[in-house]
Coordinates of C-alpha atoms in Angstrom, one line a residue:
M1 CA 23.3 1.6 -23.2
A2 CA 27.0 0.8 -22.7
Y3 CA 28.3 -2.3 -21.1
P4 CA 30.4 -1.8 -18.0
S5 CA 34.1 -1.6 -18.8
S6 CA 34.6 -5.0 -17.1
A7 CA 32.3 -6.6 -19.7
A8 CA 33.1 -4.8 -22.9
P9 CA 33.5 -5.9 -25.6
T10 CA 32.3 -9.3 -24.6
V11 CA 28.7 -10.0 -25.6
P12 CA 26.3 -10.7 -22.7
T13 CA 25.5 -14.4 -22.6
F14 CA 22.9 -16.6 -21.0
A15 CA 25.4 -17.5 -18.3
A16 CA 28.3 -15.4 -17.1
P17 CA 29.9 -17.4 -14.3
G18 CA 32.9 -15.0 -14.2
N19 CA 30.7 -12.1 -13.2
P20 CA 29.9 -12.2 -9.5
P21 CA 26.6 -10.8 -8.3
E22 CA 26.6 -7.2 -7.6
E23 CA 24.1 -5.4 -5.4
H24 CA 24.1 -2.1 -7.3
F25 CA 23.4 -1.1 -10.9
D26 CA 23.8 2.4 -12.2
A27 CA 21.4 2.7 -15.2
E28 CA 22.9 6.0 -16.3
A29 CA 26.4 4.4 -16.8
W30 CA 25.2 1.9 -19.5
E31 CA 25.5 3.2 -23.0
L32 CA 26.2 1.4 -26.3
T33 CA 29.5 2.8 -27.5
P34 CA 31.1 2.4 -30.9
E35 CA 34.0 0.4 -29.3
T36 CA 31.5 -2.1 -27.8
L37 CA 29.6 -2.5 -31.0
A38 CA 32.9 -3.1 -32.9
G39 CA 33.8 -5.8 -30.4
L40 CA 30.5 -7.5 -31.0
L41 CA 30.9 -7.4 -34.8
Q42 CA 34.5 -8.8 -34.6
A43 CA 33.2 -11.9 -32.8
G44 CA 31.8 -13.4 -36.0
G45 CA 28.8 -13.0 -38.3
E46 CA 27.0 -16.3 -37.5
Q47 CA 27.5 -16.0 -33.8
V48 CA 26.3 -12.4 -33.7
G49 CA 23.4 -13.4 -35.9
N50 CA 22.4 -16.1 -33.4
M51 CA 22.8 -13.6 -30.6
L52 CA 20.6 -11.0 -32.2
R53 CA 18.0 -13.6 -33.1
L54 CA 17.9 -14.9 -29.5
M55 CA 17.7 -11.4 -28.0
S56 CA 15.1 -10.0 -30.4
T57 CA 12.2 -12.3 -29.7
S58 CA 10.7 -14.5 -27.1
V59 CA 12.1 -17.9 -26.0
A60 CA 9.0 -19.5 -27.4
Q61 CA 9.6 -18.0 -30.8
I62 CA 13.2 -19.0 -30.7
L63 CA 12.1 -22.6 -30.5
R64 CA 9.3 -22.2 -33.1
R65 CA 11.7 -20.5 -35.6
T66 CA 14.5 -23.1 -35.1
P67 CA 13.5 -25.7 -37.7
D68 CA 13.0 -29.3 -36.4
R69 CA 15.1 -31.2 -39.0
G70 CA 15.2 -34.3 -37.0
E71 CA 18.3 -33.3 -35.0
A72 CA 18.2 -34.4 -31.4
V73 CA 20.2 -31.4 -30.3
V74 CA 20.6 -28.1 -32.1
K75 CA 23.6 -26.0 -31.1
L76 CA 23.6 -22.2 -31.6
G77 CA 27.0 -20.7 -31.0
L78 CA 27.3 -17.2 -29.4
P79 CA 30.0 -14.7 -29.1
G80 CA 32.2 -15.2 -26.0
G81 CA 32.7 -19.0 -26.6
V82 CA 29.3 -20.0 -25.1
A83 CA 26.4 -21.7 -26.8
V84 CA 22.7 -22.5 -26.5
H85 CA 21.7 -26.1 -26.9
I86 CA 18.1 -26.8 -27.9
V87 CA 17.3 -30.4 -26.8
R88 CA 14.8 -32.5 -28.7
S89 CA 16.3 -35.9 -28.0
L90 CA 14.1 -38.8 -26.9
N91 CA 16.5 -39.5 -24.0
W92 CA 16.2 -36.0 -22.7
E93 CA 15.5 -37.2 -19.2
S94 CA 19.1 -38.4 -18.7
L95 CA 20.3 -34.9 -19.3
A96 CA 17.4 -33.2 -17.4
A97 CA 18.3 -35.3 -14.3
S98 CA 21.9 -34.2 -14.3
L99 CA 22.9 -32.1 -11.2
R100 CA 25.4 -30.4 -13.5
L101 CA 22.5 -28.5 -14.9
D102 CA 20.9 -25.8 -12.6
R103 CA 19.3 -22.5 -12.6
D104 CA 22.4 -20.5 -13.1
S105 CA 23.0 -16.7 -13.5
S106 CA 20.7 -16.6 -16.5
H107 CA 17.8 -17.0 -14.0
R108 CA 18.7 -13.9 -12.0
L109 CA 15.9 -12.0 -13.8
S110 CA 13.4 -14.7 -13.0
Q111 CA 14.4 -14.7 -9.4
E112 CA 14.1 -10.9 -9.2
A113 CA 10.7 -11.1 -10.9
F114 CA 9.2 -14.0 -8.9
G115 CA 11.1 -13.3 -5.6
N116 CA 12.2 -16.3 -3.6
A117 CA 9.7 -18.7 -5.2
V118 CA 10.6 -22.4 -5.3
F119 CA 10.0 -22.8 -9.0
V120 CA 12.9 -20.4 -9.9
A121 CA 15.3 -21.6 -7.2
S122 CA 18.6 -23.5 -7.5
Y123 CA 18.2 -27.2 -6.6
R124 CA 21.8 -28.1 -5.9
H125 CA 21.0 -28.6 -2.2
V126 CA 23.7 -28.2 0.4
A127 CA 23.4 -30.4 3.4
E128 CA 23.1 -28.6 6.7
D129 CA 25.8 -30.7 8.3
E130 CA 28.0 -31.1 5.3
P131 CA 31.6 -31.2 6.6
E132 CA 34.3 -29.0 5.1
A133 CA 37.2 -30.6 3.5
A134 CA 40.1 -31.1 5.9
D135 CA 42.5 -29.2 3.7
A136 CA 40.1 -26.4 2.7
P137 CA 41.6 -23.0 3.4
P138 CA 39.6 -20.8 5.9
L139 CA 37.2 -18.4 4.4
D140 CA 37.1 -14.7 5.2
A141 CA 34.2 -13.4 7.1
A142 CA 32.3 -11.9 4.2
T143 CA 32.7 -15.1 2.0
Q144 CA 31.7 -17.3 4.9
A145 CA 28.6 -15.2 5.5
K146 CA 27.6 -15.6 1.8
V147 CA 28.1 -19.4 2.0
D148 CA 26.0 -19.6 5.1
R149 CA 23.3 -17.6 3.5
L150 CA 23.3 -19.8 0.4
K151 CA 23.0 -23.0 2.6
R152 CA 20.1 -21.5 4.4
E153 CA 18.3 -20.6 1.1
L154 CA 19.0 -24.1 -0.4
R155 CA 17.7 -25.8 2.8
K156 CA 14.6 -23.6 2.7
H157 CA 13.8 -24.5 -0.9
A158 CA 14.4 -28.2 -0.2
N159 CA 11.9 -28.0 2.6
A160 CA 9.4 -26.0 0.4
R161 CA 9.5 -28.6 -2.3
R162 CA 8.9 -31.3 0.3
D163 CA 5.9 -29.3 1.6
L164 CA 4.5 -28.9 -2.0
K165 CA 4.6 -32.6 -2.5
A166 CA 2.9 -33.2 0.8
Y167 CA -0.1 -31.0 -0.1
F168 CA -0.3 -31.5 -3.9
G169 CA 0.7 -35.2 -4.2
E170 CA -1.3 -38.0 -5.6
A171 CA -2.7 -39.3 -2.3
Q172 CA -3.8 -35.8 -1.2
V173 CA -5.5 -35.0 -4.5
R174 CA -7.3 -38.3 -4.5
A175 CA -8.6 -37.5 -1.0
R176 CA -9.8 -34.1 -2.1
A177 CA -11.3 -35.3 -5.4
P178 CA -15.0 -35.3 -4.2
R179 CA -14.7 -31.7 -3.0
L180 CA -12.9 -30.7 -6.2
A181 CA -15.7 -32.3 -8.2
Q182 CA -18.3 -30.2 -6.3
I183 CA -16.4 -27.0 -7.0
A184 CA -16.2 -27.9 -10.7
S185 CA -19.9 -28.5 -11.0
A186 CA -20.7 -25.3 -9.1
A187 CA -18.4 -23.4 -11.5
V188 CA -20.2 -24.8 -14.5
D189 CA -23.5 -23.9 -12.9
G190 CA -22.3 -20.4 -12.5
I191 CA -21.3 -20.2 -16.2
L192 CA -24.7 -21.5 -17.3
A193 CA -26.4 -18.9 -15.1
S194 CA -25.1 -16.1 -17.4
P195 CA -27.8 -14.4 -19.6
P196 CA -28.0 -16.2 -23.0
D197 CA -26.8 -13.2 -25.0
Q198 CA -24.1 -12.1 -22.6
A199 CA -20.4 -12.4 -23.6
V200 CA -18.9 -14.8 -21.0
D201 CA -15.3 -14.1 -19.8
M202 CA -14.4 -17.7 -19.7
D203 CA -10.8 -17.0 -18.6
L204 CA -12.2 -15.1 -15.6
H205 CA -14.6 -18.0 -14.7
I206 CA -11.7 -20.5 -14.9
L207 CA -9.5 -18.3 -12.8
N208 CA -12.2 -18.0 -10.1
Y209 CA -12.6 -21.8 -10.2
L210 CA -8.9 -22.4 -9.8
F211 CA -8.8 -19.7 -7.1
A212 CA -11.4 -21.8 -5.2
T213 CA -9.5 -25.1 -5.6
G214 CA -6.1 -23.6 -5.0
A215 CA -7.1 -21.7 -1.9
E216 CA -8.6 -24.8 -0.3
A217 CA -5.5 -26.8 -1.2
M218 CA -3.2 -24.3 0.4
T219 CA -5.3 -23.3 3.5
G220 CA -7.6 -26.2 4.1
R221 CA -10.8 -24.2 3.9
A222 CA -12.9 -22.3 1.4
V223 CA -11.6 -18.8 0.7
D224 CA -13.3 -16.3 -1.7
L225 CA -10.6 -14.7 -3.7
S226 CA -12.7 -13.5 -6.6
R227 CA -12.1 -9.8 -5.9
H228 CA -8.4 -10.4 -6.7
A229 CA -8.9 -12.0 -10.1
E230 CA -8.4 -8.9 -12.3
T231 CA -5.4 -7.8 -10.4
F232 CA -4.0 -11.3 -10.7
R233 CA -4.4 -11.3 -14.4
R234 CA -2.7 -8.0 -14.9
S235 CA 0.2 -8.8 -12.5
I236 CA 0.9 -12.2 -13.9
A237 CA 0.9 -10.8 -17.5
T238 CA 3.5 -8.2 -16.5
M239 CA 5.7 -10.8 -14.8
A240 CA 5.5 -13.2 -17.7
A241 CA 6.3 -10.5 -20.2
T242 CA 9.4 -9.6 -18.2
V243 CA 10.9 -13.1 -17.8
G244 CA 9.9 -14.0 -21.3
S245 CA 12.4 -11.4 -22.7
P246 CA 15.7 -13.1 -23.7
W247 CA 17.5 -9.8 -23.9
K248 CA 16.5 -8.9 -20.4
S249 CA 17.5 -12.4 -19.2
T250 CA 20.8 -12.1 -21.0
L251 CA 21.7 -8.7 -19.5
G252 CA 20.4 -9.7 -16.1
A253 CA 22.7 -12.6 -16.1
L254 CA 25.7 -10.2 -16.0
N255 CA 24.8 -8.5 -12.8
Q256 CA 22.3 -9.0 -9.9
G257 CA 21.7 -5.3 -9.7
L258 CA 21.0 -5.0 -13.4
A259 CA 18.6 -7.9 -13.1
R260 CA 16.8 -6.1 -10.3
F261 CA 16.6 -3.0 -12.4
L262 CA 15.2 -4.8 -15.4
A263 CA 12.6 -6.7 -13.3
R264 CA 11.4 -3.6 -11.5
H265 CA 8.0 -3.6 -13.2
A266 CA 7.5 -7.3 -12.4
T267 CA 8.6 -6.8 -8.8
R268 CA 6.0 -4.0 -8.5
A269 CA 3.4 -6.4 -10.0
R270 CA 4.3 -9.1 -7.6
G271 CA 3.7 -6.7 -4.7
Q272 CA 0.2 -6.1 -6.0
L273 CA -0.6 -9.7 -5.1
H274 CA 0.2 -9.2 -1.4
E275 CA -3.4 -8.4 -0.6
M276 CA -4.5 -11.7 -2.0
A277 CA -1.7 -13.4 0.0
R278 CA -3.0 -11.7 3.2
D279 CA -6.4 -13.2 2.6
L280 CA -4.9 -16.6 2.2
A281 CA -2.7 -16.2 5.3
G282 CA -5.6 -14.9 7.4
A283 CA -7.7 -17.9 6.4
A284 CA -4.9 -20.4 7.0
L285 CA -3.5 -19.2 10.3
G286 CA -6.8 -19.9 12.0
Q287 CA -6.9 -23.6 11.0
A288 CA -6.0 -26.3 13.5
A289 CA -5.0 -28.8 10.8
P290 CA -1.6 -28.3 9.1
N291 CA -1.6 -26.5 5.7
L292 CA 0.8 -25.2 3.2
V293 CA 0.4 -21.5 4.1
V294 CA 1.2 -22.2 7.8
D295 CA 4.3 -24.2 6.7
I296 CA 5.5 -21.2 4.6
V297 CA 4.9 -18.8 7.6
R298 CA 6.9 -21.2 9.8
M299 CA 9.6 -21.6 7.2
H300 CA 10.3 -17.8 7.5
G301 CA 10.8 -18.0 11.3
F302 CA 7.4 -16.8 12.4
V303 CA 5.2 -18.6 14.9
P304 CA 1.9 -19.0 13.1
A305 CA -0.3 -18.8 16.2
G306 CA 1.4 -15.5 17.1
V307 CA 0.9 -13.7 13.8
T308 CA -1.4 -10.7 14.2
P309 CA -3.4 -8.8 11.6
E310 CA -1.0 -5.9 12.0
Q311 CA 2.0 -8.2 11.5
L312 CA 0.5 -9.3 8.2
K313 CA 0.9 -5.8 6.9
S314 CA 4.4 -5.2 8.3
E315 CA 7.6 -4.9 6.3
D316 CA 9.1 -8.0 7.9
F317 CA 6.2 -10.1 6.6
Q318 CA 6.6 -9.1 3.0
P319 CA 8.9 -12.1 2.0
V320 CA 6.2 -14.4 3.5
L321 CA 3.5 -12.8 1.3
D322 CA 5.8 -13.1 -1.7
D323 CA 6.2 -16.8 -1.2
I324 CA 2.5 -17.4 -0.5
A325 CA 1.5 -15.3 -3.6
M326 CA 4.0 -17.0 -5.9
E327 CA 3.2 -20.6 -4.8
F328 CA -0.5 -19.9 -5.3
A329 CA 0.2 -18.3 -8.7
A330 CA 2.2 -21.4 -9.7
T331 CA -0.9 -23.6 -9.1
V332 CA -3.2 -21.3 -11.0
F333 CA -1.5 -19.6 -14.0
T334 CA -0.3 -22.5 -16.1
T335 CA -3.4 -24.5 -15.4
S336 CA -5.7 -21.7 -16.5
S337 CA -3.7 -21.3 -19.6
L338 CA -3.9 -25.0 -20.4
M339 CA -7.7 -25.0 -19.9
M340 CA -8.2 -22.1 -22.2
L341 CA -5.9 -23.6 -24.9
V342 CA -7.8 -26.9 -24.7
L343 CA -11.2 -25.2 -25.0
N344 CA -9.9 -23.3 -28.0
H345 CA -8.7 -26.7 -29.5
F346 CA -12.2 -28.2 -29.3
I347 CA -14.1 -25.1 -30.4
A348 CA -11.8 -25.0 -33.5
R349 CA -12.5 -28.7 -34.2
P350 CA -16.3 -29.3 -34.1
A351 CA -16.0 -32.9 -35.3
E352 CA -13.5 -33.8 -32.6
L353 CA -15.8 -32.1 -30.0
Q354 CA -18.8 -34.0 -31.3
A355 CA -16.9 -37.3 -31.0
L356 CA -15.8 -36.4 -27.4
R357 CA -19.4 -35.7 -26.5
Q358 CA -20.7 -38.9 -27.9
Q359 CA -18.1 -40.8 -26.0
L360 CA -19.0 -38.9 -22.8
E361 CA -22.6 -40.1 -23.3
Q362 CA -21.3 -43.7 -23.2
D363 CA -18.7 -43.3 -20.5
F364 CA -20.9 -41.3 -18.1
P365 CA -24.6 -42.2 -19.0
Q366 CA -25.9 -40.3 -15.9
G367 CA -23.9 -37.2 -16.6
V368 CA -20.5 -35.9 -15.4
Q369 CA -21.9 -34.0 -12.4
G370 CA -21.5 -36.9 -9.9
V371 CA -18.1 -38.1 -11.2
E372 CA -15.4 -37.9 -8.4
E373 CA -12.7 -40.0 -10.0
L374 CA -11.4 -40.1 -13.5
Y375 CA -10.5 -43.5 -15.0
N376 CA -8.8 -44.3 -18.3
L377 CA -12.0 -44.2 -20.3
P378 CA -12.1 -43.2 -24.0
S379 CA -13.5 -39.7 -23.2
T380 CA -11.0 -38.9 -20.4
R381 CA -8.2 -40.3 -22.6
A382 CA -9.2 -38.1 -25.5
L383 CA -9.2 -35.0 -23.2
F384 CA -5.8 -36.0 -21.7
L385 CA -4.3 -36.3 -25.2
A386 CA -5.7 -32.9 -26.0
F387 CA -3.8 -31.6 -23.0
L388 CA -0.6 -33.0 -24.3
G389 CA -1.1 -31.4 -27.7
N390 CA -1.7 -27.9 -26.2
L391 CA 1.1 -27.3 -23.8
P392 CA 1.1 -23.9 -22.1
I393 CA 4.8 -24.2 -21.2
N394 CA 7.2 -24.0 -24.1
V395 CA 10.6 -24.5 -22.6
A396 CA 12.5 -25.6 -19.5
A397 CA 15.7 -23.5 -19.4
R398 CA 18.8 -24.6 -17.5
G399 CA 22.4 -23.6 -17.4
A400 CA 25.5 -25.9 -17.3
V401 CA 27.4 -25.2 -14.1
E402 CA 30.0 -27.9 -15.0
D403 CA 31.0 -29.5 -18.3
I404 CA 28.6 -32.2 -19.4
R405 CA 29.2 -34.9 -22.0
Y406 CA 25.8 -36.1 -23.3
T407 CA 24.9 -38.7 -25.9
D408 CA 21.6 -38.1 -27.5
S409 CA 19.0 -40.7 -28.7
D410 CA 20.7 -40.7 -32.2
G411 CA 24.0 -41.7 -30.6
Q412 CA 25.7 -38.3 -31.2
E413 CA 27.9 -37.1 -28.4
H414 CA 27.7 -33.4 -27.3
L415 CA 29.9 -31.4 -25.1
I416 CA 27.9 -28.9 -23.1
C417 CA 30.4 -26.5 -21.5
A418 CA 30.0 -24.7 -18.2
G419 CA 28.3 -21.5 -18.9
D420 CA 26.2 -22.8 -21.8
A421 CA 22.4 -22.6 -21.8
V422 CA 20.2 -25.7 -22.4
L423 CA 16.7 -25.2 -23.6
F424 CA 14.4 -28.3 -23.5
D425 CA 11.9 -27.9 -26.3
L426 CA 8.9 -29.3 -24.4
P427 CA 6.3 -29.0 -27.2
T428 CA 8.5 -30.9 -29.7
L429 CA 9.4 -33.5 -27.1
Q430 CA 5.8 -34.0 -26.1
R431 CA 4.7 -34.4 -29.8
K432 CA 7.4 -37.1 -30.2
C433 CA 6.0 -38.9 -27.1
L434 CA 2.3 -38.5 -28.2
G435 CA 2.1 -41.8 -30.1
P436 CA 3.7 -43.9 -27.4
M437 CA 1.6 -42.2 -24.8
R438 CA -1.6 -42.9 -26.7
E439 CA -0.5 -46.6 -27.0
L440 CA 0.2 -46.8 -23.3
L441 CA -3.2 -45.4 -22.4
E442 CA -5.1 -47.7 -24.8
N443 CA -3.3 -50.8 -23.5
A444 CA -3.8 -49.9 -19.8
G445 CA -7.5 -50.5 -19.9
P446 CA -10.4 -48.6 -18.2
Q447 CA -9.6 -49.9 -14.7
A448 CA -6.5 -47.6 -14.6
A449 CA -6.9 -44.1 -13.1
L450 CA -5.7 -41.0 -14.9
F451 CA -3.4 -40.3 -12.0
D452 CA -1.5 -43.5 -12.8
F453 CA 0.0 -42.0 -15.8
L454 CA 1.3 -38.8 -14.0
D455 CA 3.9 -40.8 -12.1
L456 CA 7.3 -40.8 -13.8
R457 CA 7.9 -44.5 -12.8
R458 CA 4.6 -45.5 -14.6
N459 CA 4.7 -43.3 -17.7
G460 CA 8.2 -44.2 -18.9
G461 CA 9.2 -40.5 -19.3
L462 CA 6.4 -39.8 -21.9
L463 CA 5.3 -36.6 -20.2
P464 CA 7.9 -33.9 -20.9
M465 CA 5.3 -31.3 -20.1
F466 CA 6.0 -31.9 -16.4
F467 CA 9.7 -32.0 -16.9
S468 CA 11.9 -34.4 -14.9
G469 CA 14.6 -34.6 -12.3
P470 CA 14.7 -32.5 -9.2
T471 CA 12.3 -29.9 -10.6
M472 CA 9.5 -32.1 -11.9
C473 CA 6.2 -30.3 -11.4
P474 CA 4.9 -31.2 -7.9
G475 CA 1.4 -29.8 -8.7
R476 CA 0.7 -32.0 -11.7
Y477 CA -1.9 -34.2 -9.9
T478 CA -3.9 -31.1 -8.8
G479 CA -3.5 -29.4 -12.1
I480 CA -4.6 -32.3 -14.3
F481 CA -7.5 -33.4 -12.2
T482 CA -9.0 -29.9 -11.7
A483 CA -8.6 -29.1 -15.4
A484 CA -10.0 -32.4 -16.6
R485 CA -12.9 -32.5 -14.2
F486 CA -14.1 -29.0 -15.1
L487 CA -13.6 -29.3 -18.9
L488 CA -15.4 -32.7 -19.1
E489 CA -18.5 -31.2 -17.5
L490 CA -18.3 -27.9 -19.3
L491 CA -18.0 -29.5 -22.8
H492 CA -20.7 -32.0 -21.8
R493 CA -23.2 -29.5 -20.6
C494 CA -22.5 -26.4 -22.7
E495 CA -22.4 -25.2 -26.3
L496 CA -19.5 -22.8 -26.8
S497 CA -18.5 -20.4 -29.4
Y498 CA -16.5 -17.2 -29.6
Y499 CA -18.6 -14.1 -29.0
A500 CA -16.8 -12.2 -31.7
G501 CA -16.9 -15.1 -34.1
G502 CA -14.1 -16.6 -36.1
E503 CA -10.9 -18.0 -34.5
V504 CA -8.7 -16.7 -31.7
P505 CA -4.9 -16.7 -32.1
V506 CA -2.5 -18.1 -29.6
N507 CA 0.2 -15.8 -28.2
Y508 CA 3.4 -17.8 -27.6
G509 CA 5.5 -16.8 -24.7
V510 CA 6.9 -18.2 -21.5
V511 CA 3.3 -19.4 -20.9
N512 CA 1.1 -19.5 -24.0
R513 CA -2.1 -17.6 -23.8
L514 CA -5.1 -17.0 -26.0
G515 CA -4.9 -13.6 -27.8
G516 CA -7.6 -11.5 -29.5
D517 CA -11.0 -11.6 -27.9
P518 CA -11.5 -14.9 -26.1
R519 CA -14.9 -14.1 -24.7
M520 CA -17.5 -16.8 -25.4
R521 CA -21.2 -17.3 -26.0
V522 CA -22.5 -20.1 -23.8
E523 CA -25.7 -22.0 -24.1
A524 CA -27.0 -25.1 -22.2
R525 CA -27.1 -28.3 -24.2
D526 CA -30.4 -30.2 -24.1
R527 CA -31.0 -33.9 -24.8
W528 CA -34.2 -35.6 -25.8
F529 CA -33.7 -38.5 -23.4
D530 CA -31.5 -39.7 -20.6
A531 CA -28.4 -41.5 -21.8
E532 CA -29.0 -44.4 -19.4
E533 CA -32.2 -45.2 -21.3
P534 CA -31.8 -47.4 -24.4
W535 CA -32.5 -46.2 -27.9
G536 CA -36.2 -46.5 -28.6
C537 CA -37.5 -46.7 -25.0
P538 CA -40.9 -45.3 -24.2
A539 CA -39.5 -42.1 -22.7
M540 CA -37.6 -41.3 -25.9
Q541 CA -40.7 -42.1 -28.0
A542 CA -42.9 -39.8 -25.9
Q543 CA -40.4 -36.9 -26.1
L544 CA -40.0 -37.2 -29.9
H545 CA -43.8 -37.4 -30.3
E546 CA -44.2 -34.2 -28.3
L547 CA -41.5 -32.4 -30.3
L548 CA -42.9 -33.4 -33.7
W549 CA -46.6 -32.9 -32.9
G550 CA -45.9 -29.5 -31.4
A551 CA -43.9 -28.2 -34.3
P552 CA -45.6 -25.2 -36.0
G553 CA -46.6 -25.7 -39.6
L554 CA -46.2 -29.5 -39.5
S555 CA -49.4 -31.5 -40.4
D556 CA -50.5 -34.5 -38.5
A557 CA -49.7 -36.8 -41.4
D558 CA -46.2 -35.4 -41.8
A559 CA -45.6 -35.7 -38.1
T560 CA -46.8 -39.3 -38.1
E561 CA -44.5 -40.1 -41.1
L562 CA -41.5 -38.4 -39.6
E563 CA -42.0 -40.1 -36.3
A564 CA -42.2 -43.5 -37.9
A565 CA -39.1 -42.9 -40.0
A566 CA -37.0 -41.5 -37.2
L567 CA -37.9 -43.9 -34.5
P568 CA -39.1 -47.4 -35.2
P569 CA -41.0 -49.1 -32.4
P570 CA -38.7 -50.7 -29.9
P571 CA -38.6 -54.5 -29.8
A572 CA -40.8 -56.3 -27.3
A573 CA -37.9 -57.1 -25.1
A574 CA -36.8 -53.5 -24.7
P575 CA -36.6 -52.5 -21.1
A576 CA -39.2 -50.0 -19.9
C577 CA -38.1 -46.7 -18.5
P578 CA -39.9 -43.9 -16.7
M579 CA -41.5 -41.0 -18.6
R580 CA -39.7 -37.7 -18.4
P581 CA -40.6 -34.2 -19.6
H582 CA -38.8 -32.6 -22.5
P583 CA -36.3 -31.1 -22.6
L584 CA -34.0 -33.0 -20.2
P585 CA -31.0 -30.8 -19.3
L586 CA -27.7 -32.5 -18.8

């Protein structure tokens, strides 16, 4: 490949504000020439080394391979006078909230891959009625058209973010919690219905569970999307692989047409999700109550009541399907990754899993099935802390659109120049916040709800996993509740192990996923007695008696001795409890 003459011999950077977007890219014209290579090498060894390291691996590996030596900010200089700043400072929020950071030209690839989705859009909103400066020179027609288009896009994304908060906010998730709990219990029932020796595709079960919860949240009704699960997995994997490539992001920053070319496979994968989006649209458009899908349709200028089945398949409706598919994917993909990573965490740590189960017995003596609200109990707290230690998202990437002077938590001042890239190292930041977050949870008491700690004003900035500022995750209440409610019941009711045995590695990327063979062997856990019954009650004695006296090869004398040693008679004051057969499923 050769860089265009306008760019050579400058090295492509994460941000290239001097290169305006272009609509056309000629792939045949790009070749690496000796002159271009000489220009790269003249830029300096360390800078070229940084550039090659950044471009030869994933963003996740860049962070993992940049040692954490206690520095709040690590600066990597690149050719062309730009730099990448890796932020690990405890006062990261003050930088994250700066409107001088934005999704700059380095996000062209993401925007081509994900379409016009809110989660890759600029957030420097332009007010619709913002007056022009009195002395501003008039713009030519072409430039004015571009400005008007930008304003429309920014207003659209501002409205979309507002809509997401309206349907995925704390109050809305609290109201849906009983229904979400029903879906979680039904999903666990479905897993337990698998034949005992069958390899269970847990990732697929989790996707179908999240499809059910996400579809109801977006449409207001139950929608069966299970036929799309395999297509969804393949498409999202292709898209994540594209945007997780630093060299593609770097080259895509130079030219919009080039970004479109590099994202062509991701764009095709996104189109494969349109059938799923049509199912969502078809379900939502018939609802009398407002819902997110109807809002998206209206945002694109369509009258929801007038959309016909033929129109759903028309070319004009493709951008609507793009937005529906990507907003749905945003609610599902990272949550499913988080759930699989946390399951892997507990499977790899049997002692920690056993402690969690013992605590679940105390916190939910009648089982988790009927639980509709999650309070700050020891078991839910342990699960939430496991969430924080197994982040699926590695980095929040931003570009400086103006110079920024930033003082980190160590008192060091940094100049972040326009055009520099800023990578917030979310796993490292979250690890630094883990101790204070644990203390906050323990001091809050059991009367607090898990939701209380997802509010930025109440958690003191201790949850970098959701980021901060204008792009703080609007779906965090839905994601945490659906993940926690399902995993508490699954871990309480099921014995889990990997079907192939051993451990499963984690693949680190834009979104971390389990590698290898993550299929599982699942068995129902049985208990000898109901947890609401005290130790030594008659029901427990009867069940232990039945177990011991029915054991093959065990003499009456041995059974009597073992029963006496294992379970002394309860005191006279012990409350009576009803007899129940053995075994008692959870």
